[in-house]
mmCIF file of C-alpha atoms in Angstrom:
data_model
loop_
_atom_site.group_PDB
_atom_site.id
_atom_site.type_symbol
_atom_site.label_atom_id
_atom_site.label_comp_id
_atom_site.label_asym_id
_atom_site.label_seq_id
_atom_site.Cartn_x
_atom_site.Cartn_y
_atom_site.Cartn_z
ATOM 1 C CA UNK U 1 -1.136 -12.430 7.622
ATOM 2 C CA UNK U 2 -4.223 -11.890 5.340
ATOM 3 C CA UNK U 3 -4.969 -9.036 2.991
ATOM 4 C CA UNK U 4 -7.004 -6.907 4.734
ATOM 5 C CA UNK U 5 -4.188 -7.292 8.153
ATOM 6 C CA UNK U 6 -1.537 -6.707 5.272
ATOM 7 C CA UNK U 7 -3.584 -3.282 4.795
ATOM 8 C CA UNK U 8 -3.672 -2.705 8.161
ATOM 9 C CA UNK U 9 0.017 -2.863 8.939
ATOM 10 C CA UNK U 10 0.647 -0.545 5.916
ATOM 11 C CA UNK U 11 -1.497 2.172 7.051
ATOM 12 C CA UNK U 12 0.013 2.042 10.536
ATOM 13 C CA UNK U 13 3.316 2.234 9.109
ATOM 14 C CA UNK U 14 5.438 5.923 9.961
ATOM 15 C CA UNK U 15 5.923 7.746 6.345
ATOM 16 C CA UNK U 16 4.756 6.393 3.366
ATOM 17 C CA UNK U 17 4.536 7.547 -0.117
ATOM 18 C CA UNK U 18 1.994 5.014 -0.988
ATOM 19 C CA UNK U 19 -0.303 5.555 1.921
ATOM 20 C CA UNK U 20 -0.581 9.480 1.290
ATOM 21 C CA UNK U 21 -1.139 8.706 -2.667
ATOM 22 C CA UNK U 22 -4.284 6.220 -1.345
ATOM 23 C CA UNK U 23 -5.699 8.681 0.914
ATOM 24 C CA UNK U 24 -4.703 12.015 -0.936
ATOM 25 C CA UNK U 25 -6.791 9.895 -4.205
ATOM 26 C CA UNK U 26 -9.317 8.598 -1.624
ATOM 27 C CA UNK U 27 -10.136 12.254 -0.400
ATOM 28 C CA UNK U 28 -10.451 13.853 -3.535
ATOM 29 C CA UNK U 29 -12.967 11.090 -5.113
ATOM 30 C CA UNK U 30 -15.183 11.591 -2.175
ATOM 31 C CA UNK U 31 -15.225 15.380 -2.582
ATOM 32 C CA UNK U 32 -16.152 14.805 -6.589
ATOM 33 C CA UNK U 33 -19.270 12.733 -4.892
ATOM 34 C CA UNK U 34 -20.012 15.212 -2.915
ATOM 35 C CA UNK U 35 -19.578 18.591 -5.415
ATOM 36 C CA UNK U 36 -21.855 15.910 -7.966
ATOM 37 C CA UNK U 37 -24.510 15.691 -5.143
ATOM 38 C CA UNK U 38 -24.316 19.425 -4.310
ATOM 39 C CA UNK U 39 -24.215 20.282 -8.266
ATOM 40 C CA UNK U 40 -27.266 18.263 -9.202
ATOM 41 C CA UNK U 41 -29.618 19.192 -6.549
ATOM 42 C CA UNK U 42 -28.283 22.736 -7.631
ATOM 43 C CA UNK U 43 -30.078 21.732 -11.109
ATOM 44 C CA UNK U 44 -26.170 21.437 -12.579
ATOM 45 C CA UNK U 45 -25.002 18.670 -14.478
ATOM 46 C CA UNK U 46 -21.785 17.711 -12.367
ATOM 47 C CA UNK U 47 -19.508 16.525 -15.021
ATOM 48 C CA UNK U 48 -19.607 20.079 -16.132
ATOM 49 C CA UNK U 49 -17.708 21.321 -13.396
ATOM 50 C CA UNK U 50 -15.709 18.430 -13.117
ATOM 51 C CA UNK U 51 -14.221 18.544 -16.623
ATOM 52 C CA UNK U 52 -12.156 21.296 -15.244
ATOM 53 C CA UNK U 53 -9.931 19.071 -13.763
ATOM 54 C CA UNK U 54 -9.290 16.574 -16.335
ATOM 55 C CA UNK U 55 -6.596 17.507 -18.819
ATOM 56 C CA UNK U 56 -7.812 18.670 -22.072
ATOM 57 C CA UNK U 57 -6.600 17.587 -25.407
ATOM 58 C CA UNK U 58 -6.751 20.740 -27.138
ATOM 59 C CA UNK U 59 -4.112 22.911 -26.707
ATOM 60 C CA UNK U 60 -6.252 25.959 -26.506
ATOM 61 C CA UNK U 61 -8.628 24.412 -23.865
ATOM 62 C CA UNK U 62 -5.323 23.503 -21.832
ATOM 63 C CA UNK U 63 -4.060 26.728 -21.595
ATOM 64 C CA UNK U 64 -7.308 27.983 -20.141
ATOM 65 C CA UNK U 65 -6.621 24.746 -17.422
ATOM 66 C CA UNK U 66 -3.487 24.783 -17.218
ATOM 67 C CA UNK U 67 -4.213 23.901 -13.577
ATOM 68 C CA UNK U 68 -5.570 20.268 -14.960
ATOM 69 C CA UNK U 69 -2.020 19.123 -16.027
ATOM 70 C CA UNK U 70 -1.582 18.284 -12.182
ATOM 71 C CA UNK U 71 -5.428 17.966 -11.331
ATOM 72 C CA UNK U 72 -5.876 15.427 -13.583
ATOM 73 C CA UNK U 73 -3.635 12.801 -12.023
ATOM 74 C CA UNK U 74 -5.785 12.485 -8.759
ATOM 75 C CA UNK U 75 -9.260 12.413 -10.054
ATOM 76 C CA UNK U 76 -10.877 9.354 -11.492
ATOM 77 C CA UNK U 77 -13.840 8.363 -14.065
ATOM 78 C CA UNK U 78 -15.567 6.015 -11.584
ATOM 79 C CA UNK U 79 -14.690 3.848 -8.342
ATOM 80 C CA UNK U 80 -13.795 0.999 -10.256
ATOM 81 C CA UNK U 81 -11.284 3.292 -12.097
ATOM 82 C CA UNK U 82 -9.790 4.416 -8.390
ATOM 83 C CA UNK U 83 -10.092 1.089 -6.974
ATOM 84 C CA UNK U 84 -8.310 -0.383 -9.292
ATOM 85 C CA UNK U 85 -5.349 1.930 -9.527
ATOM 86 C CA UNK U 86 -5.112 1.821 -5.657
ATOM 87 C CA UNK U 87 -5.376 -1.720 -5.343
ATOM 88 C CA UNK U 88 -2.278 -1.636 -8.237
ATOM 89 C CA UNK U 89 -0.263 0.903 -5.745
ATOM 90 C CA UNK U 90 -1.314 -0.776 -2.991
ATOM 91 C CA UNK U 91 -0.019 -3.980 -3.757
ATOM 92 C CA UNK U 92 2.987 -3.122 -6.249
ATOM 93 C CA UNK U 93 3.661 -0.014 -5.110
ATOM 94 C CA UNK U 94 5.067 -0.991 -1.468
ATOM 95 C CA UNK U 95 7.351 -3.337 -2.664
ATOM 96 C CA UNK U 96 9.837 -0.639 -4.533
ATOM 97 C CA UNK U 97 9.187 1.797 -1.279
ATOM 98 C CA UNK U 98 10.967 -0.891 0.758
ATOM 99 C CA UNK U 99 13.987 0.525 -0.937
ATOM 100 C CA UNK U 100 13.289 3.883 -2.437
ATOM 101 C CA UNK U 101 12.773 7.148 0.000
ATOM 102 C CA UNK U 102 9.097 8.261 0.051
ATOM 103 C CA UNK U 103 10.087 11.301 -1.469
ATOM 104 C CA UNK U 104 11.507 9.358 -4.740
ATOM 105 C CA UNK U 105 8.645 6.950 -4.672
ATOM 106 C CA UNK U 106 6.555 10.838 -4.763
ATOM 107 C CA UNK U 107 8.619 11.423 -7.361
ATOM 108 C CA UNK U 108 7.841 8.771 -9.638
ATOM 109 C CA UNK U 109 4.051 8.865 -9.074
ATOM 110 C CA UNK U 110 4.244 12.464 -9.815
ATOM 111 C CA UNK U 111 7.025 12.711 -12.960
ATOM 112 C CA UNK U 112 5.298 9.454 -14.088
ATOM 113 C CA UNK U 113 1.559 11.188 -14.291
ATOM 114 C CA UNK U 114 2.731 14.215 -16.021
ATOM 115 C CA UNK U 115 4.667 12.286 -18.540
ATOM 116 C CA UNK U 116 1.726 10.443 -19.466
ATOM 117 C CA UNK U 117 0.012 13.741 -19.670
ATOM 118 C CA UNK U 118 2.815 15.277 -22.165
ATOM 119 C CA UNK U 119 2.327 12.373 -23.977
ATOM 120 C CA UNK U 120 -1.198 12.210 -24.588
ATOM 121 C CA UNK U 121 -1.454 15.299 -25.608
ATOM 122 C CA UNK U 122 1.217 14.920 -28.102
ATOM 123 C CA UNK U 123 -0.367 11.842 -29.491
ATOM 124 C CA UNK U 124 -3.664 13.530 -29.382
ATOM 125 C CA UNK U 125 -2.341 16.171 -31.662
ATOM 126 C CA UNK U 126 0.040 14.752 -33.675
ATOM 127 C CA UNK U 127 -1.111 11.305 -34.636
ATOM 128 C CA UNK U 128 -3.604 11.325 -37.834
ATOM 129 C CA UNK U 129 -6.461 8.666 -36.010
ATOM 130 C CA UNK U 130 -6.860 11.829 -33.461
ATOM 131 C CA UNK U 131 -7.725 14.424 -35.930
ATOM 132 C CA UNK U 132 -11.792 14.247 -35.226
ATOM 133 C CA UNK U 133 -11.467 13.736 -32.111
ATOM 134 C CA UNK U 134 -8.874 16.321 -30.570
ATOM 135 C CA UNK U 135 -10.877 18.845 -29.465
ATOM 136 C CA UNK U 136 -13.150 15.913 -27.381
ATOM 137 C CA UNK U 137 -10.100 14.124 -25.520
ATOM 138 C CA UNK U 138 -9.539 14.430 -22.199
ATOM 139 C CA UNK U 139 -7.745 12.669 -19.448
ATOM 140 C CA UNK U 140 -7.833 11.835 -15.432
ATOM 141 C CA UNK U 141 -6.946 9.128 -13.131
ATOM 142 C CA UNK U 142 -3.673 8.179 -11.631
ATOM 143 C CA UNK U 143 -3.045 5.251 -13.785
ATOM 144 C CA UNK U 144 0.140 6.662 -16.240
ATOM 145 C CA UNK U 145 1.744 7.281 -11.712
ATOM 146 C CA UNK U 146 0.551 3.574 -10.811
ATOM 147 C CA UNK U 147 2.213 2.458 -13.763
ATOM 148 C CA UNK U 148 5.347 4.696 -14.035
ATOM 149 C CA UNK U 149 5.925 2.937 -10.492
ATOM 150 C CA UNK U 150 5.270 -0.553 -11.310
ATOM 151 C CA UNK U 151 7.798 -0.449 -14.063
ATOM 152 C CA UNK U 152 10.220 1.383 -11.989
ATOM 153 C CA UNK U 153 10.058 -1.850 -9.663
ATOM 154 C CA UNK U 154 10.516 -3.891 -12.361
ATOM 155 C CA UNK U 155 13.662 -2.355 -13.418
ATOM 156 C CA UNK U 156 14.942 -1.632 -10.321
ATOM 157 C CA UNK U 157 14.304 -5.068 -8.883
ATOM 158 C CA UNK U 158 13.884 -7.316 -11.751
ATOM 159 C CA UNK U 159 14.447 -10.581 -9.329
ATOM 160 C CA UNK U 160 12.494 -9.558 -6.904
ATOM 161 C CA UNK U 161 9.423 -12.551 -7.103
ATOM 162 C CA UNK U 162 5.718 -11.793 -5.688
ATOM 163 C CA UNK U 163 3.083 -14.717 -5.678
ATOM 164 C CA UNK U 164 -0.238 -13.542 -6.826
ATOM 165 C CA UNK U 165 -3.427 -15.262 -5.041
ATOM 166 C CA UNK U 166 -0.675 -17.570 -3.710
ATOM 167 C CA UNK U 167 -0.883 -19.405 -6.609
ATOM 168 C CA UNK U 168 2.742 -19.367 -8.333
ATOM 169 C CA UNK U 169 5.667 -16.951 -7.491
ATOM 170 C CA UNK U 170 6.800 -14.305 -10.927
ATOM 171 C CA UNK U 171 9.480 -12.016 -11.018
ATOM 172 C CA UNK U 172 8.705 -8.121 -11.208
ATOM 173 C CA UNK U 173 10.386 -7.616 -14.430
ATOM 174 C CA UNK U 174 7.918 -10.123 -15.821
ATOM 175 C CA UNK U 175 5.560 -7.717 -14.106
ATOM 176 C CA UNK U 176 6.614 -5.027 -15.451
ATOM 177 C CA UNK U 177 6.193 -6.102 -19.618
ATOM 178 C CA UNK U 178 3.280 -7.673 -18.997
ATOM 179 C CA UNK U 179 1.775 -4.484 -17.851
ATOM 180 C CA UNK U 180 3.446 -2.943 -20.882
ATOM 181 C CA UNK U 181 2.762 -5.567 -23.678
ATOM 182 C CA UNK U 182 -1.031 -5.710 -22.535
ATOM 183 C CA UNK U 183 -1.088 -1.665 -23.684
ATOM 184 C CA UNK U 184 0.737 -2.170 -26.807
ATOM 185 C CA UNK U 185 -1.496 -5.379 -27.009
ATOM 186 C CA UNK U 186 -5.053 -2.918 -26.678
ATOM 187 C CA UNK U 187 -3.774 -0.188 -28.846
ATOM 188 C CA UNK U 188 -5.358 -1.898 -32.381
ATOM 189 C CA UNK U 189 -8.614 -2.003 -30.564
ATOM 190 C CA UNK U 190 -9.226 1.660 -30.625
ATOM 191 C CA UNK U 191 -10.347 1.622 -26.952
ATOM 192 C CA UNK U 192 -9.148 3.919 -24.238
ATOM 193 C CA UNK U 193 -6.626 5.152 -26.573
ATOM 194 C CA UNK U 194 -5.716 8.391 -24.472
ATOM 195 C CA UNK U 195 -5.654 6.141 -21.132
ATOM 196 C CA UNK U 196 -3.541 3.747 -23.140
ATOM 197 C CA UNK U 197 -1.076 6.632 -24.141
ATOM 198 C CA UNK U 198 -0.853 7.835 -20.461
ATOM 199 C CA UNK U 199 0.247 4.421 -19.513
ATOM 200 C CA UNK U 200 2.817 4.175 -21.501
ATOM 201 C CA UNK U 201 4.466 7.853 -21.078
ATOM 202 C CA UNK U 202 4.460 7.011 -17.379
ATOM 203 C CA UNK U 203 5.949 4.079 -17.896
ATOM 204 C CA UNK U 204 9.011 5.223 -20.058
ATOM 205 C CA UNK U 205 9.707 7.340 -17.253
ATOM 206 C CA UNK U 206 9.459 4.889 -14.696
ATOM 207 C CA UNK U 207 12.255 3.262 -16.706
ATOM 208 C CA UNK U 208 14.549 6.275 -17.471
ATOM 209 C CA UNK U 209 14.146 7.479 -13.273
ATOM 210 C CA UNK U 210 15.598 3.999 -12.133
ATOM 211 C CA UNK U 211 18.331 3.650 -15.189
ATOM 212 C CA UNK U 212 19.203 7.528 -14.036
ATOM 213 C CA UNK U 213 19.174 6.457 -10.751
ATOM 214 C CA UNK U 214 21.773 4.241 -11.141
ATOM 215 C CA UNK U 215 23.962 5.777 -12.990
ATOM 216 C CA UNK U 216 23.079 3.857 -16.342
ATOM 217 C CA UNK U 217 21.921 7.139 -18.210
ATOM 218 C CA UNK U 218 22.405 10.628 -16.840
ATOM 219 C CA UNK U 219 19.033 13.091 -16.933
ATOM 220 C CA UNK U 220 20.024 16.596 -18.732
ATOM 221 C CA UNK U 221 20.986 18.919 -15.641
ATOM 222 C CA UNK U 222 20.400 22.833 -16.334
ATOM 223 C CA UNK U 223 21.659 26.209 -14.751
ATOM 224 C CA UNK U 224 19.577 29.081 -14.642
ATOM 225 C CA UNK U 225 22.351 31.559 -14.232
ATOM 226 C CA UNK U 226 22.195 33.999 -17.436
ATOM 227 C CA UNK U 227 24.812 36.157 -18.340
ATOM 228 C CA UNK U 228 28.257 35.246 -20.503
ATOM 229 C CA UNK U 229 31.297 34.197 -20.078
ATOM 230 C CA UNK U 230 31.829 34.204 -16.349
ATOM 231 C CA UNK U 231 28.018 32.730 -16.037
ATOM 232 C CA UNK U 232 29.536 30.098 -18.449
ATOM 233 C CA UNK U 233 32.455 29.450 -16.501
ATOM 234 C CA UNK U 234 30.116 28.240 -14.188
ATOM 235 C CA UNK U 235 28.047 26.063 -15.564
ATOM 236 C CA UNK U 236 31.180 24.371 -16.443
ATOM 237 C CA UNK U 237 32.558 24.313 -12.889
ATOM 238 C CA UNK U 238 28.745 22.862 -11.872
ATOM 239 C CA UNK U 239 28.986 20.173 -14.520
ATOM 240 C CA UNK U 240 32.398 19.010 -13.426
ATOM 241 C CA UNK U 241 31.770 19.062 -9.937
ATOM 242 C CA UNK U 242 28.220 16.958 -10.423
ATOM 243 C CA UNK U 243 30.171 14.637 -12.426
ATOM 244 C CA UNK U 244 32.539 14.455 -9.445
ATOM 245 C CA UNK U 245 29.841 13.437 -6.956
ATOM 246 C CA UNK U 246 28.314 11.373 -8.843
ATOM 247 C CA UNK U 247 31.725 8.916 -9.544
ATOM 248 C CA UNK U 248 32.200 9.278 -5.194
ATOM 249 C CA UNK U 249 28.883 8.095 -4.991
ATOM 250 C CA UNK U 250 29.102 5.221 -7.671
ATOM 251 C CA UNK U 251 32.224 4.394 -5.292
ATOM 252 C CA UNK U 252 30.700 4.407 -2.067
ATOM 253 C CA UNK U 253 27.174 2.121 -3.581
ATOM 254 C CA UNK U 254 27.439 -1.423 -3.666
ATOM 255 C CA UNK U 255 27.600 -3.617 -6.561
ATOM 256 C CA UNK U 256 24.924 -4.962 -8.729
ATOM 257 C CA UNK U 257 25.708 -8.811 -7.642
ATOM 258 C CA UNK U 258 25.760 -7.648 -3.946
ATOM 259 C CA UNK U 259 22.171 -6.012 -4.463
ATOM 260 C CA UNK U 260 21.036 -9.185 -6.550
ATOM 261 C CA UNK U 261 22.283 -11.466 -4.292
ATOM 262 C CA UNK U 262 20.313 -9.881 -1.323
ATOM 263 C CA UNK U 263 16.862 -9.722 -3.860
ATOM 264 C CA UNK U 264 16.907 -13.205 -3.700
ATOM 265 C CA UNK U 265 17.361 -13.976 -0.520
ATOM 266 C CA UNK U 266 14.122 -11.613 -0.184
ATOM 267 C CA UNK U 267 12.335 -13.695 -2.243
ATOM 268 C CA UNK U 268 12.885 -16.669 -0.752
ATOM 269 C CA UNK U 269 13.093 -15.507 2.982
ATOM 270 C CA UNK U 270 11.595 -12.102 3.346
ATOM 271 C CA UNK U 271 13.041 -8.898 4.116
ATOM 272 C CA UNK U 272 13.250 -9.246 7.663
ATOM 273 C CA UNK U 273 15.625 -12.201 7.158
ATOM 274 C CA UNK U 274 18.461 -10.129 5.997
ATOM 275 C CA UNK U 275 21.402 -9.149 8.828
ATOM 276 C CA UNK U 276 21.918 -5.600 9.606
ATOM 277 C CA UNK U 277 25.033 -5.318 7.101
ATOM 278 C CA UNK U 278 22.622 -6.399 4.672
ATOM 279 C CA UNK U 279 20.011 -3.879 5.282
ATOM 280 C CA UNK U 280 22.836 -1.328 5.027
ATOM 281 C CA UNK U 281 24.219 -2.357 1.233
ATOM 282 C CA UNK U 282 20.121 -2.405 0.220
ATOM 283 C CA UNK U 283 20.180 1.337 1.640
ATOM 284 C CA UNK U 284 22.952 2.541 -0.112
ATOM 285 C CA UNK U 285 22.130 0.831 -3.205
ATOM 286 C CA UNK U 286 18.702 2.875 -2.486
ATOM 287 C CA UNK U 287 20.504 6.288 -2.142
#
C-alpha cells in the first residue's frame, strides 16, 4: 500500500481523532486565505485581523484575547507550517490512536497545545533574553499538540518500530528524544524561541498524560464542593473511593510484559496479526 492509499484508508476509517484534527486545521487555514483575500481587497492588511487569534505574549494583550489561548492552536504562519504539522499527525499520530480512544488522543492534542501555550508565556515573561521582546511575541500553529502526541507514543509504546522512507526500522522512543533533543539542540540559536518553548510544554505533557495513564504518577484530582467539615468529609470519601477504582482497575489491566510482548509482535507482523485475545489485553491496557 503506498502513501497516498495509506491516506486514503485513514480518511475512510469510522472515528478518528487524527482525521478531525487534519480537517478541523485544514478548514480553518483555508478560511484565513479567504478572510486575507476578503481583507486586502477591503484595503486591510490581513495579518491585522488575524493576530487576534494567535496568543499574545503580554499578559495585558492576553486578557483582551483570552479567546486566542484555544485559537491559537489551529491556525498556522504559512502552509508549510500546516503541512508539516499534519504530515507529523498524520503519520505519528495514527500509530498511538491504534490504542488510545479518540477522545484521549483529543485530549492530548488539546492539553498538549495549551501547555505549550502556559509555557510560552511563562518563558516569555519570566526569562531575562525576553525582556525586549515581550510585548512582540506571539504564538499559533498546532505544533506544541503534534508534539505532545508524538511523545505520548513514545512513552506509551517505546518498542513499537516504524521504518521511515523504508529505509531502516527505529523504535518510537527513539522518536520521541529525537524530536525533543533537536529543540533543546535549536534553543542556543535564538530562532523560533517561542515555537521552541511550545514544543517542549506540549511535550512534558505528552509524557505526564501516558505516565498518569498508567498509573506511574497520579494527576492532582479536585472537588468543587465548598463548605466545611461535612464538605470535607467528602472530599475524603471521593479520594478514597478514586483510589479504590483505580487499584480494581490496575487489577483488571494487563501487565507491562504482556503489552510489550504484543508491541513486538506488531512490529514485526502488523497489527492485524495478533489473535482476538490479543486485541483484547492491547484494549484494556488502552483503557
Amino acid at each position: 500500500m503506498d502513501i497516498w492509499e495509506k491516506i486514503k484508508y485513514e480518511f475512510h476509517k469510522g472515528d478518528s481523532a487524527v482525521k478531525q484534527i487534519i480537517i478541523v486545521n485544514l478548514a480553518v487555514f483555508i478560511s484565513t486565505v479567504l478572510v486575507g483575500v476578503v481583507a486586502t481587497v477591503s484595503g486591510f492588511h490581513s495579518s491585522d485581523l488575524l493576530k487576534y487569534f494567535a496568543v499574545p505574549s503580554d499578559i495585558g494583550t492576553l486578557l483582551m484575547r483570552p479567546w486566542s489561548l484555544v485559537t491559537n492552536i489551529f491556525f498556522h504562519s504559512g502552509f508549510w507550517h500546516l503541512l508539516g504539522n499534519m504530515l507529523l499527525l498524520f503519520f505519528l499520530g495514527r500509530i498511538l490512536e491504534d490504542f488510545l480512544s479518540t477522545k484521549k488522543v483529543w485530549h492530548i492534542f488539546i492539553f498538549g497545545g495549551l501547555s505549550g501555550v502556559v509555557l510560552f508565556i511563562v518563558g516569555y515573561n519570566l526569562f531575562p533574553v525576553f525582556s525586549e521582546v515581550v510585548s512582540e511575541g506571539n504564538l499559533r500553529g498546532a505544533s506544541g499538540g503534534v508534539t505532545a502526541i508524538i511523545v505520548a507514543t513514545g512513552v506509551y509504546l517505546p518498542r513499537y518500530q516504524i521504518r521511515p522512507f523504508n529505509l531502516f526500522n527505529i523504535e518510537m522512543r527513539w522518536v520521541a528524544l529525537l524530536f525533543v533533543f533537536r529543540d533543546l539542540y535549536s534553543f542556543p540559536g535564538m530562532q523560533n524561541l517561542g515555537g521552541i518553548i511550545a514544543h517542549l510544554g506540549g511535550a512534558i505533557f505528552g509524557a505526564l498524560y501516558i505516565l498518569n495513564l498508567q498509573g506511574k504518577i497520579e494527576f492532582p484530582t479536585f472537588s468543587w464542593n465548598t463548605g466545611k467539615s461535612a464538605n470535607m468529609k467528602k472530599v475524603v470519601l471521593d479520594e478514597k473511593e478514586i483510589k479504590n477504582q483505580k487499584k480494581s482497575a490496575q487489577k483488571a489491566k494487563p501487565n507491562q510484559d504482556e503489552v510489550d510482548a504484543i508491541l513486538d509482535k506488531i512490529s514485526q507482523s502488523g497489527y492485524d496479526s495478533l489473535s482476538k485475545t490479543e486485541k483484547e489485553i492491547l484494549f484494556k491496557a488502552s483503557e
